[in-house]
Short mmCIF file of C-alpha atoms in Angstrom, two decimals:
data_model
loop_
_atom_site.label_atom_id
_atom_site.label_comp_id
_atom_site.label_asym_id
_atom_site.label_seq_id
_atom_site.Cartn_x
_atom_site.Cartn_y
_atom_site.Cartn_z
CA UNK A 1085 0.48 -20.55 -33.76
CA UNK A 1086 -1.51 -17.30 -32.69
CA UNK A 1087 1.26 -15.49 -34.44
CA UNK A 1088 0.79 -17.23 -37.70
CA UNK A 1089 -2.51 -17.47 -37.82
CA UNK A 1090 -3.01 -13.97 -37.55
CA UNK A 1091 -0.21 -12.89 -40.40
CA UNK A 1092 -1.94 -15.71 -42.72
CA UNK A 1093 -5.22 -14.02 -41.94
CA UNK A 1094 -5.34 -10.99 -41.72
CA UNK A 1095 -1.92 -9.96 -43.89
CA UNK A 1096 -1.81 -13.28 -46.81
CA UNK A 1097 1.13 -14.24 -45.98
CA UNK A 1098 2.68 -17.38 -46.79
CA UNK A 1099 2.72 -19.29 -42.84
CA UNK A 1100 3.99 -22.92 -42.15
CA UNK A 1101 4.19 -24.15 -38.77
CA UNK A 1102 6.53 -27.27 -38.19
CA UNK A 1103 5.36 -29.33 -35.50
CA UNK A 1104 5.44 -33.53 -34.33
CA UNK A 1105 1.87 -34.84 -35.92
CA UNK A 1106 0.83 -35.03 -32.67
CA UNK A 1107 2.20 -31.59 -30.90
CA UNK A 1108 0.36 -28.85 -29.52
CA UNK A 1109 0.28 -26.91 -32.72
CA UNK A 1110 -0.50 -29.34 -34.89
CA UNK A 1111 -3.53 -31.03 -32.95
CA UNK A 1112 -5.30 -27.15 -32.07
CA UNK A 1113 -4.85 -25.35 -35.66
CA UNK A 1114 -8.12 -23.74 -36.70
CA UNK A 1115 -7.15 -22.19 -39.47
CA UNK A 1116 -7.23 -23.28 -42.90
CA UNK A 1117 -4.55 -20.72 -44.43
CA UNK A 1118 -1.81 -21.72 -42.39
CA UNK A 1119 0.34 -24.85 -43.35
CA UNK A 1120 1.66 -27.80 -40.95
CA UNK A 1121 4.20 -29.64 -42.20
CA UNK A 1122 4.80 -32.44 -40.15
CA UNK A 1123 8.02 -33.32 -37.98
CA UNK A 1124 10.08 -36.37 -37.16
CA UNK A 1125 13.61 -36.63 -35.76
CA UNK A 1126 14.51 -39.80 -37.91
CA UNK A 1127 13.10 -37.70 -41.10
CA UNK A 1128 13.93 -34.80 -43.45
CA UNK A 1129 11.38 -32.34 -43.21
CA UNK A 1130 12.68 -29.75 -46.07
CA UNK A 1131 12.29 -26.16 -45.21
CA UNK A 1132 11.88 -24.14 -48.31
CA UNK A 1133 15.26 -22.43 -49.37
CA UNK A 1134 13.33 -19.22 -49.83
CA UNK A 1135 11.47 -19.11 -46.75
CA UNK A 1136 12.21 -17.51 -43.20
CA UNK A 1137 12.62 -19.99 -40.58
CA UNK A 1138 11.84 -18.82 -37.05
CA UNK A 1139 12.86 -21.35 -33.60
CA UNK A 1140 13.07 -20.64 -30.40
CA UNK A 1141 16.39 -19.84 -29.70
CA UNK A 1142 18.38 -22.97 -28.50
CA UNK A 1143 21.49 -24.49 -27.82
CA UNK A 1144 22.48 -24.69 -31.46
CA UNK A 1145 23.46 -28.22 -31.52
CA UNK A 1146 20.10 -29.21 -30.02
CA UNK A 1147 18.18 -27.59 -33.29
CA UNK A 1148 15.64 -30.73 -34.31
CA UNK A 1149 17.76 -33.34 -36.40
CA UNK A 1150 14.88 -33.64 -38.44
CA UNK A 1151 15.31 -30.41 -40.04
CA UNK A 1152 16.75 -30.23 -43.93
CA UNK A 1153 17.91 -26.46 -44.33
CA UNK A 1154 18.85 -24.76 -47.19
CA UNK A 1155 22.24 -22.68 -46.85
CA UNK A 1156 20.26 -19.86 -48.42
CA UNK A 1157 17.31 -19.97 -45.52
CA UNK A 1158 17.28 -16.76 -43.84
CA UNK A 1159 17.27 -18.12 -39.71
CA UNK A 1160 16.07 -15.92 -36.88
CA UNK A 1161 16.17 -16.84 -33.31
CA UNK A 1162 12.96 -15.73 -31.23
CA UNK A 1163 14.95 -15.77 -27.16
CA UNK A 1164 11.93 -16.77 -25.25
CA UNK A 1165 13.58 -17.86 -21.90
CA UNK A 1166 16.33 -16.65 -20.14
CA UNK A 1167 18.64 -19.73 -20.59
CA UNK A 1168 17.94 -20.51 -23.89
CA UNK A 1169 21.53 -20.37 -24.90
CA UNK A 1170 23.12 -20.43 -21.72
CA UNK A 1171 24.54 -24.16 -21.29
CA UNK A 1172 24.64 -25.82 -18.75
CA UNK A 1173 26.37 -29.11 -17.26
CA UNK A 1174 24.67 -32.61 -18.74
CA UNK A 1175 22.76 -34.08 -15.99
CA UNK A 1176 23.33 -31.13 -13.39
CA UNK A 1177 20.62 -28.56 -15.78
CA UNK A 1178 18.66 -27.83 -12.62
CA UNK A 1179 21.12 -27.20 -10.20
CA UNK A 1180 22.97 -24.86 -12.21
CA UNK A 1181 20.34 -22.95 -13.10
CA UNK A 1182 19.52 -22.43 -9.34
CA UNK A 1183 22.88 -21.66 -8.51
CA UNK A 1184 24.68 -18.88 -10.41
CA UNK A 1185 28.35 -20.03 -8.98
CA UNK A 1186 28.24 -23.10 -10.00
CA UNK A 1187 26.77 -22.04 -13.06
CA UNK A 1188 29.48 -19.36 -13.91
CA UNK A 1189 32.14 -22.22 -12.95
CA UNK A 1190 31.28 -24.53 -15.26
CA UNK A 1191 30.94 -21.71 -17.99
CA UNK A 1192 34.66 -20.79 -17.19
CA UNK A 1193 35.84 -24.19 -17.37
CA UNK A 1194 34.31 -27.43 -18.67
CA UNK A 1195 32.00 -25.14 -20.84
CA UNK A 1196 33.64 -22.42 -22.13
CA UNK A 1197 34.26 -23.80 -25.69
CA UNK A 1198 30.56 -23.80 -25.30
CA UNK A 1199 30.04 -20.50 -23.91
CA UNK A 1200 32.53 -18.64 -26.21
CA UNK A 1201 30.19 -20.32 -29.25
CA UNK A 1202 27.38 -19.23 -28.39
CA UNK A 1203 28.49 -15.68 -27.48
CA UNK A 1204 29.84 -15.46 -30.82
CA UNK A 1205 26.19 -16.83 -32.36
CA UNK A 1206 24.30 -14.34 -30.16
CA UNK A 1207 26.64 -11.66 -31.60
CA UNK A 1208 26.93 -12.13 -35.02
CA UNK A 1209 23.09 -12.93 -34.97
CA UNK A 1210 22.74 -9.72 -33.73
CA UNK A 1211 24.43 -7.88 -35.94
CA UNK A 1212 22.55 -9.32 -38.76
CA UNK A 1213 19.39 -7.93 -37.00
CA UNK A 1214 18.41 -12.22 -36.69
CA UNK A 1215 18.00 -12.46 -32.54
CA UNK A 1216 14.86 -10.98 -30.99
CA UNK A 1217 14.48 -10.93 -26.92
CA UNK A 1218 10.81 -11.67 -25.75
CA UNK A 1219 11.89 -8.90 -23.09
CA UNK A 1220 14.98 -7.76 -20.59
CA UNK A 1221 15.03 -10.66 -18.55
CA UNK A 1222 16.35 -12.87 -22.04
CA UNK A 1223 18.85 -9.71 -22.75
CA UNK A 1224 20.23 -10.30 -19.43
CA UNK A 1225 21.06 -13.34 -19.39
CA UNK A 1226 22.75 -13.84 -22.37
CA UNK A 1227 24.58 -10.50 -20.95
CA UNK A 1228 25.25 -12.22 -17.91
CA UNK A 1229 26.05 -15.51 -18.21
CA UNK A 1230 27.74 -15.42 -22.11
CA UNK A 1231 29.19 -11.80 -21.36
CA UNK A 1232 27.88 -11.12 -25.29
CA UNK A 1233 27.85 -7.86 -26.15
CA UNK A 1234 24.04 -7.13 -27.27
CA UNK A 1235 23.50 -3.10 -27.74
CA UNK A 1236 20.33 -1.79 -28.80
CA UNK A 1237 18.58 -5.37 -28.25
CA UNK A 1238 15.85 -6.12 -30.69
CA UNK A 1239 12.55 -6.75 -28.45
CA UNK A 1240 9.59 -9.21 -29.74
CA UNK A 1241 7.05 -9.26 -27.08
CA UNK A 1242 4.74 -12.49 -26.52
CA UNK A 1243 1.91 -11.84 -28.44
CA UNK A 1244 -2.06 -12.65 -27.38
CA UNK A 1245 -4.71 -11.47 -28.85
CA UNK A 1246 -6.14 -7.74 -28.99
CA UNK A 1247 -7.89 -6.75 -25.32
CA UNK A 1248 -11.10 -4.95 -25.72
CA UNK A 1249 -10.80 -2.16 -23.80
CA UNK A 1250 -14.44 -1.31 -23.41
CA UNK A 1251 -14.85 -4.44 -20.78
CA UNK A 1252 -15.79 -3.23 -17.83
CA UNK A 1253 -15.07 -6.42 -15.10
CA UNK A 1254 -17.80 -6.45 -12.42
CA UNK A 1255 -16.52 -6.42 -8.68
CA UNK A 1256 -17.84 -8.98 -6.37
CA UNK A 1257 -19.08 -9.19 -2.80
CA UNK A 1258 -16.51 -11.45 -1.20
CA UNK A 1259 -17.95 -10.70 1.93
CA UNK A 1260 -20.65 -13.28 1.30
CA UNK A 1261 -18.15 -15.54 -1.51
CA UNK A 1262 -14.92 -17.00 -1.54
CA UNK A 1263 -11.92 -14.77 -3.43
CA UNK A 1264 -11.38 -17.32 -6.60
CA UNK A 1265 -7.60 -17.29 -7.87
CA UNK A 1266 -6.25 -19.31 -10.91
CA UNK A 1267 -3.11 -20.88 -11.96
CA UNK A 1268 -2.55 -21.62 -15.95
CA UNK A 1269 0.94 -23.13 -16.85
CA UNK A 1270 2.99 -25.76 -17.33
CA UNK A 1271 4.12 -27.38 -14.24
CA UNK A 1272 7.63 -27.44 -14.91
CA UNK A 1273 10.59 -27.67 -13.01
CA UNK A 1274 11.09 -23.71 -13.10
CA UNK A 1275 7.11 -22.93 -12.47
CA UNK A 1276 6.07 -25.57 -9.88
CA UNK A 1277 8.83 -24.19 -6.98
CA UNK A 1278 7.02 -20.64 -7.05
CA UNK A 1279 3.66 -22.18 -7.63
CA UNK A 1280 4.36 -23.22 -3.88
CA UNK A 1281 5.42 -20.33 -2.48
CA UNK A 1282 2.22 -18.85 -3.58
CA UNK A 1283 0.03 -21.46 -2.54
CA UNK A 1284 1.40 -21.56 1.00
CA UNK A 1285 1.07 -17.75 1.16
CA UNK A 1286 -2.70 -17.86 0.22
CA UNK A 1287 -2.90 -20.53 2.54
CA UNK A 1288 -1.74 -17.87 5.02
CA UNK A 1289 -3.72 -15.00 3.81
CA UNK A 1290 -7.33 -16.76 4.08
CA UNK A 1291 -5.84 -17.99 7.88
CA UNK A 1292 -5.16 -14.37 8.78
CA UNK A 1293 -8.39 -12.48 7.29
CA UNK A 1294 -10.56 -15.56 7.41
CA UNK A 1295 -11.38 -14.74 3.77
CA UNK A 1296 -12.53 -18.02 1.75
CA UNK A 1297 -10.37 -18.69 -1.13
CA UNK A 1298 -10.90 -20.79 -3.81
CA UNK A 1299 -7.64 -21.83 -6.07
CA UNK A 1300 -7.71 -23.37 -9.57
CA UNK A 1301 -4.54 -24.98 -10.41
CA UNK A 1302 -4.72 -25.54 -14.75
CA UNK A 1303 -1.56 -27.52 -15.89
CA UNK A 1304 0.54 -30.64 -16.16
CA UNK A 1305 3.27 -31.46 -16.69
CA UNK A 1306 6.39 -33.52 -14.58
CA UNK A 1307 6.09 -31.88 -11.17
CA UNK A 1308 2.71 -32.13 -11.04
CA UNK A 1309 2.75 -34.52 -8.95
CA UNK A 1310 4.55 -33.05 -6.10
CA UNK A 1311 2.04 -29.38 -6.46
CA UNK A 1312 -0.53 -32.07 -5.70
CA UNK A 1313 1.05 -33.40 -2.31
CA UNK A 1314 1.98 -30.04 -1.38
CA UNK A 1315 -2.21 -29.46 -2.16
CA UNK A 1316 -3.14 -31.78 0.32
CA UNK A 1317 -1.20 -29.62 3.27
CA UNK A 1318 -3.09 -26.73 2.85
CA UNK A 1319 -5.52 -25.95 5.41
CA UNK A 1320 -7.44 -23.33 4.43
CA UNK A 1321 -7.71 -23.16 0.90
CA UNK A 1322 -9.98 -24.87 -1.18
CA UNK A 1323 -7.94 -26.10 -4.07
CA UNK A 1324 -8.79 -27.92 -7.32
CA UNK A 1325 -6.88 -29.77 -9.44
CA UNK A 1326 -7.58 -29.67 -13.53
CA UNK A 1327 -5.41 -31.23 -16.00
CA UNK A 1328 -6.90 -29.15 -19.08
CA UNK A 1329 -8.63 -26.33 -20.22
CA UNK A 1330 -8.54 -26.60 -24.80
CA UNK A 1331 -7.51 -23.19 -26.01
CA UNK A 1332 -10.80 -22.13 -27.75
CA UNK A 1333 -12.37 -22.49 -24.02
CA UNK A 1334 -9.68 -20.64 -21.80
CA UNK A 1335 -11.28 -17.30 -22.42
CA UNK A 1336 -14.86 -18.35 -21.12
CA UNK A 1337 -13.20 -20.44 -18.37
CA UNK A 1338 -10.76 -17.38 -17.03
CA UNK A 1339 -13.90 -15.11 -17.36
CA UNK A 1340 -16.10 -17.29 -15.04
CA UNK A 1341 -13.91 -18.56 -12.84
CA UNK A 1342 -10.94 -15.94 -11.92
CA UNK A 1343 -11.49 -13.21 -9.89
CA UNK A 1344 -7.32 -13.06 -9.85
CA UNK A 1345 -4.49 -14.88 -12.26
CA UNK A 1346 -1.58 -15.92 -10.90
CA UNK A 1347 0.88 -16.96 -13.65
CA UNK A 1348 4.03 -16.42 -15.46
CA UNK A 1349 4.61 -15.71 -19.70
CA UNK A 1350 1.67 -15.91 -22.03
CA UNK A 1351 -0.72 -17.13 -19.76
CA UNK A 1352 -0.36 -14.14 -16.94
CA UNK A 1353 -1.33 -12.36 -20.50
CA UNK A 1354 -4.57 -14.62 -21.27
CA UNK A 1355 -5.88 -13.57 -17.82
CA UNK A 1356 -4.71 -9.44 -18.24
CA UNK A 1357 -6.14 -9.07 -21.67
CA UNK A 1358 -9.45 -10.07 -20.08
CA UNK A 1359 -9.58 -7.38 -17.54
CA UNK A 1360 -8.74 -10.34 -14.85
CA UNK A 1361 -6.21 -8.53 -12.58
CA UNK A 1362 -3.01 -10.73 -13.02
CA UNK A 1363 -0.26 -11.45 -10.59
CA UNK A 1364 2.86 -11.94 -12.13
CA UNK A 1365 5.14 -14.98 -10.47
CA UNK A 1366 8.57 -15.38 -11.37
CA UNK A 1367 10.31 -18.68 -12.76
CA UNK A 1368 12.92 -20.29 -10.15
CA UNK A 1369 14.72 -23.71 -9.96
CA UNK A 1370 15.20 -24.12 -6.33
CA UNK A 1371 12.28 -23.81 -3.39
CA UNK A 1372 11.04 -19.97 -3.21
CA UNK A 1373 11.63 -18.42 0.36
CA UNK A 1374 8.79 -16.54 2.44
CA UNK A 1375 10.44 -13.49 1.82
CA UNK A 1376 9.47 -13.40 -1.54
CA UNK A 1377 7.43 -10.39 -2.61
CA UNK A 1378 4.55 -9.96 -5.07
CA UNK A 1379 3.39 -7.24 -8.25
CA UNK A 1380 1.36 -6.92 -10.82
CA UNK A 1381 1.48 -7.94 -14.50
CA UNK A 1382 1.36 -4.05 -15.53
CA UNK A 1383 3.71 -3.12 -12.46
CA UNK A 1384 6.57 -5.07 -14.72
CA UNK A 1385 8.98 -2.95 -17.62
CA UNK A 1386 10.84 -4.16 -20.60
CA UNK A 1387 7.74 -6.48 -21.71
CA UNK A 1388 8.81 -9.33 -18.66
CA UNK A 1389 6.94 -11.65 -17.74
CA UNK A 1390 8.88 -13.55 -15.16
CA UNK A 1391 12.68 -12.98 -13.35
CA UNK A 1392 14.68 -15.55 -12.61
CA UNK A 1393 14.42 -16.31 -8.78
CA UNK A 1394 18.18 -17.27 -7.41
CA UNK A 1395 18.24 -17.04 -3.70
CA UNK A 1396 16.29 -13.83 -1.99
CA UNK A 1397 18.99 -11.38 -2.73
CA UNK A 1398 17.75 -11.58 -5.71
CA UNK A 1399 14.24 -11.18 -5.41
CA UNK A 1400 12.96 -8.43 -7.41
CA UNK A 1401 10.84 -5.43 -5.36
CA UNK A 1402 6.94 -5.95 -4.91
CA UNK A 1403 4.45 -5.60 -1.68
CA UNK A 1404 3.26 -8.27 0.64
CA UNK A 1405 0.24 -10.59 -0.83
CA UNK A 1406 -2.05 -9.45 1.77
CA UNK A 1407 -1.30 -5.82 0.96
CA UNK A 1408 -1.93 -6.81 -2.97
CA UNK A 1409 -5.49 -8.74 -2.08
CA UNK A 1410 -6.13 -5.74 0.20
CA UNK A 1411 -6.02 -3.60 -2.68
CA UNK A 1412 -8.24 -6.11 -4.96
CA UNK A 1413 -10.77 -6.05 -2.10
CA UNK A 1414 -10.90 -2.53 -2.16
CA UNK A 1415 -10.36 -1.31 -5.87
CA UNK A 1416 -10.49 -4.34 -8.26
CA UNK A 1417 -11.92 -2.15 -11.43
CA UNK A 1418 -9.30 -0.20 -11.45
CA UNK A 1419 -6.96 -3.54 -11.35
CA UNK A 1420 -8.97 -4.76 -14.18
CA UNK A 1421 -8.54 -1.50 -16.31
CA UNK A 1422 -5.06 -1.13 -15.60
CA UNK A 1423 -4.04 -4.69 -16.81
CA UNK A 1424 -6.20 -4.48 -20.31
CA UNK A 1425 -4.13 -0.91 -21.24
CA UNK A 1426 -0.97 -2.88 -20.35
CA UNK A 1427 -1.39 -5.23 -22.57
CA UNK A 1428 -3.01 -3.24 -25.10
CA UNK A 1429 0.02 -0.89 -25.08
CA UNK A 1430 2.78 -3.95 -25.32
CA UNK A 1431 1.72 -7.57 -26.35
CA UNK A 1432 -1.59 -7.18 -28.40
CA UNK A 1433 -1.08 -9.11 -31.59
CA UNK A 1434 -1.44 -6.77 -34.18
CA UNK A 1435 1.58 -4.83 -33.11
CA UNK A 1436 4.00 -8.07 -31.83
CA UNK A 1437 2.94 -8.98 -35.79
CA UNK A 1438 3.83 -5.82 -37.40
CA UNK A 1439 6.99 -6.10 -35.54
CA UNK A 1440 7.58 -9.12 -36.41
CA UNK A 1441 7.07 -8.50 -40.11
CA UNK A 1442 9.43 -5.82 -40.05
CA UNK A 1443 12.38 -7.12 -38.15
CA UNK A 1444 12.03 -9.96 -40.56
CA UNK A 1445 12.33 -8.20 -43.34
CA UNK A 1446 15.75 -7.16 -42.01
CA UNK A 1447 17.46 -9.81 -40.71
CA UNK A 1448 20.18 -11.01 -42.91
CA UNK A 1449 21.98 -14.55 -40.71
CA UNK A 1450 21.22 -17.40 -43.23
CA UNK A 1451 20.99 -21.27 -42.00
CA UNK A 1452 24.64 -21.27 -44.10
CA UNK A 1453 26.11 -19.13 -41.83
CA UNK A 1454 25.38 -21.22 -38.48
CA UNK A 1455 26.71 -24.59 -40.42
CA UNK A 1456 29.95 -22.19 -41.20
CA UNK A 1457 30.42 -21.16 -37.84
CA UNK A 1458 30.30 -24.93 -36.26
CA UNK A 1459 28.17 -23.49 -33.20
CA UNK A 1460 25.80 -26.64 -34.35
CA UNK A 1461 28.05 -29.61 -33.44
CA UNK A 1462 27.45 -30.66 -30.14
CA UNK A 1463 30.52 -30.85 -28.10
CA UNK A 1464 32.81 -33.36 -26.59
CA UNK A 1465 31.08 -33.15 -23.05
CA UNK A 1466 27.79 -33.78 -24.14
CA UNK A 1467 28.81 -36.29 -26.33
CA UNK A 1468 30.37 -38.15 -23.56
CA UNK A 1469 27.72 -37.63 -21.05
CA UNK A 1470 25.39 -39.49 -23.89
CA UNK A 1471 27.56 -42.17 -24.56
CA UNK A 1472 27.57 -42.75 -20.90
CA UNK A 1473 24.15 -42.88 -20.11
CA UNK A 1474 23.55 -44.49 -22.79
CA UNK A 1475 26.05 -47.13 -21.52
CA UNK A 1476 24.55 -46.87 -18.34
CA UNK A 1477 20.75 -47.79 -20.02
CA UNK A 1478 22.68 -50.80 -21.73
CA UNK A 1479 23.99 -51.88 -18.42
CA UNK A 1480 20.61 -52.38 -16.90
#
């Protein structure tokens, strides 16, 4: 949506953003140059044979059923999280992703017809310049788990809008105030574990240096629930709980109310690109151990915004969250200045859309070409696993 709006804006071009009548994008569009053409999975919502349609990359045979493609539709893949196209067992999703072994099994066995189609997608997308990687974290994964071969990866940052560099964030006396930190995300099954961690661990910082500390937790979503219960252990922070903030009030909300962001993905961005000094968190599946370490957002390389946790081994490098509140205490301007030039220098919106523009322009893998190579027809496993539950739903 940002990206759109700003290419229909500010560069006339032709935008149309698909989205469910009542999705995100559909329901918070301000601008009247951009197109929504509304979605349904029992309809045909025709995508212009002369247009460029961009998804999120995906299993293939997941791609919305509601979709009517031209052959001649150029397709580009935009690789947003690290398992995008890594499959995984029906039914045992989580677990796998929290466990590479069992992962890698099941990729060498049950699901590698899977896994050899999509490593033949990723590379053939590739080489028709049609797969962009958010940042390294996506590349290695698909490395990783698919063993494609991806040289030279094309990277499309996560895009917010422009910083202005000339804000100059005003420290405050916590000696006589609480330290105020905010959470913005989705609480998902890959965000809430690490939402945890940290909450615990600022539950032991304010213990040890009797500093106040107020968190804002900003999100819903399934595990909400359980953030909440783990809430109402915490004995020294003073947490609230808020199920909302619309996107044309996050700015003034973040400026008023964050003296730190802790986040992952765009939203560690919406607090950095307002001087707030942002903690980056990384995504994991399974509970986050006390060994984990902490950095900040412009401490991170190859445009990342998150690593996938597996088990503490491997834990990427950072320092000890009383070390990195220690240095906030002490030096929190320079924090603030040193997260606007970050993302000033890598995901301000003009340049993710001038990027965008021009890979575009390049990329060559038509909506023909994925029919052709089969890669959308969901396989027998998942189509037994449906049948079954499905049997299973009948049963009750």
């Amino acid at each position: 949506m940002r990206i759109g709006t700003y290419l229909a804006e500010k560069h006339g071009l032709d935008v149309t953003l698909i989205d469910y009548p009542d999705g995100f994008m559909a329901t918070n569009l301000r601008s009247e140059k951009v197109t929504i053409l509304p979605y349904s999975d029992e309809g045909a919502t025709h995508v212009p044979a002369d247009a460029i349609i961009v998804l999120q990359a995906m299993n293939p045979w997941s791609i919305f059923p509601g979709l009517s493609v031209c052959r001649e539709t150029r397709l580009i893949f935009w690789n947003c999280l690290p398992f995008n196209l890594v499959p995984a067992l029906p039914g045992l999703r989580e677990i796998s992703y929290r466990t590479p072994a069992l992962l890698m099994a099941s990729l060498s066995t049950l699901l590698a017809g899977r896994r050899k189609t999509n490593r033949q997608l990723v590379e053939a997308m590739h080489g028709r310049h049609s797969i962009f990687f958010m940042d390294e974290e996506n590349v290695g994964a698909v490395r990783r788990f698919l063993k494609a071969r991806v040289d030279d990866p094309v990277f499309l940052p996560i895009p917010v809008a422009d910083p202005d560099l000339s804000v100059v964030r005003q420290a405050r006396d916590l000696h006589h105030g609480a330290l105020r930190v905010v959470w913005v995300g989705r609480i998902a099954d890959f965000k809430h574990h690490i939402l945890v961690r940290a909450m615990l661990d600022l539950d032991d910082y304010s213990r040890q240096s009797k500093q106040a500390v107020e968190l804002t937790i900003v999100g819903s979503g399934a595990f909400a629930a359980r953030v909440a219960d783990q809430g109402s252990e915490l004995e020294f922070v003073d947490l609230t709980l808020i199920n909302n903030v619309p996107p044309d009030q996050l700015d003034a909300f973040l400026t008023d109310r964050a003296d730190i962001v802790m986040a992952m993905g765009t939203a560690a961005l919406d607090g950095a690109r307002l001087g707030i000094p942002t903690i980056l968190l990384d995504p994991s599946y399974g509970p986050v151990s006390p060994a984990y370490l902490y950095r900040w957002l412009f401490q991170e390389s190859g445009f990342t915004l998150g690593r996938i946790l597996f088990d503490p081994a491997s834990y990427p490098g950072g320092t000890p969250l009383t070390d990195m509140l220690s240095d906030f205490t002490a030096d929190s301007q320079r924090l603030s200045q040193l997260s606007l030039t970050y993302v000033a220098t890598n995901h301000a919106l003009p340049k993710v859309a001038t990027k965008l523009v021009y890979f575009a322009e390049r990329a060559t893998y038509k909506w023909g070409d994925l029919v052709d190579s089969g890669a959308n027809r969901r396989d027998w496993i998942y189509r037994a696993f449906t049948f079954a539950r499905n049997l299973v739903g009948r049963g009750r």
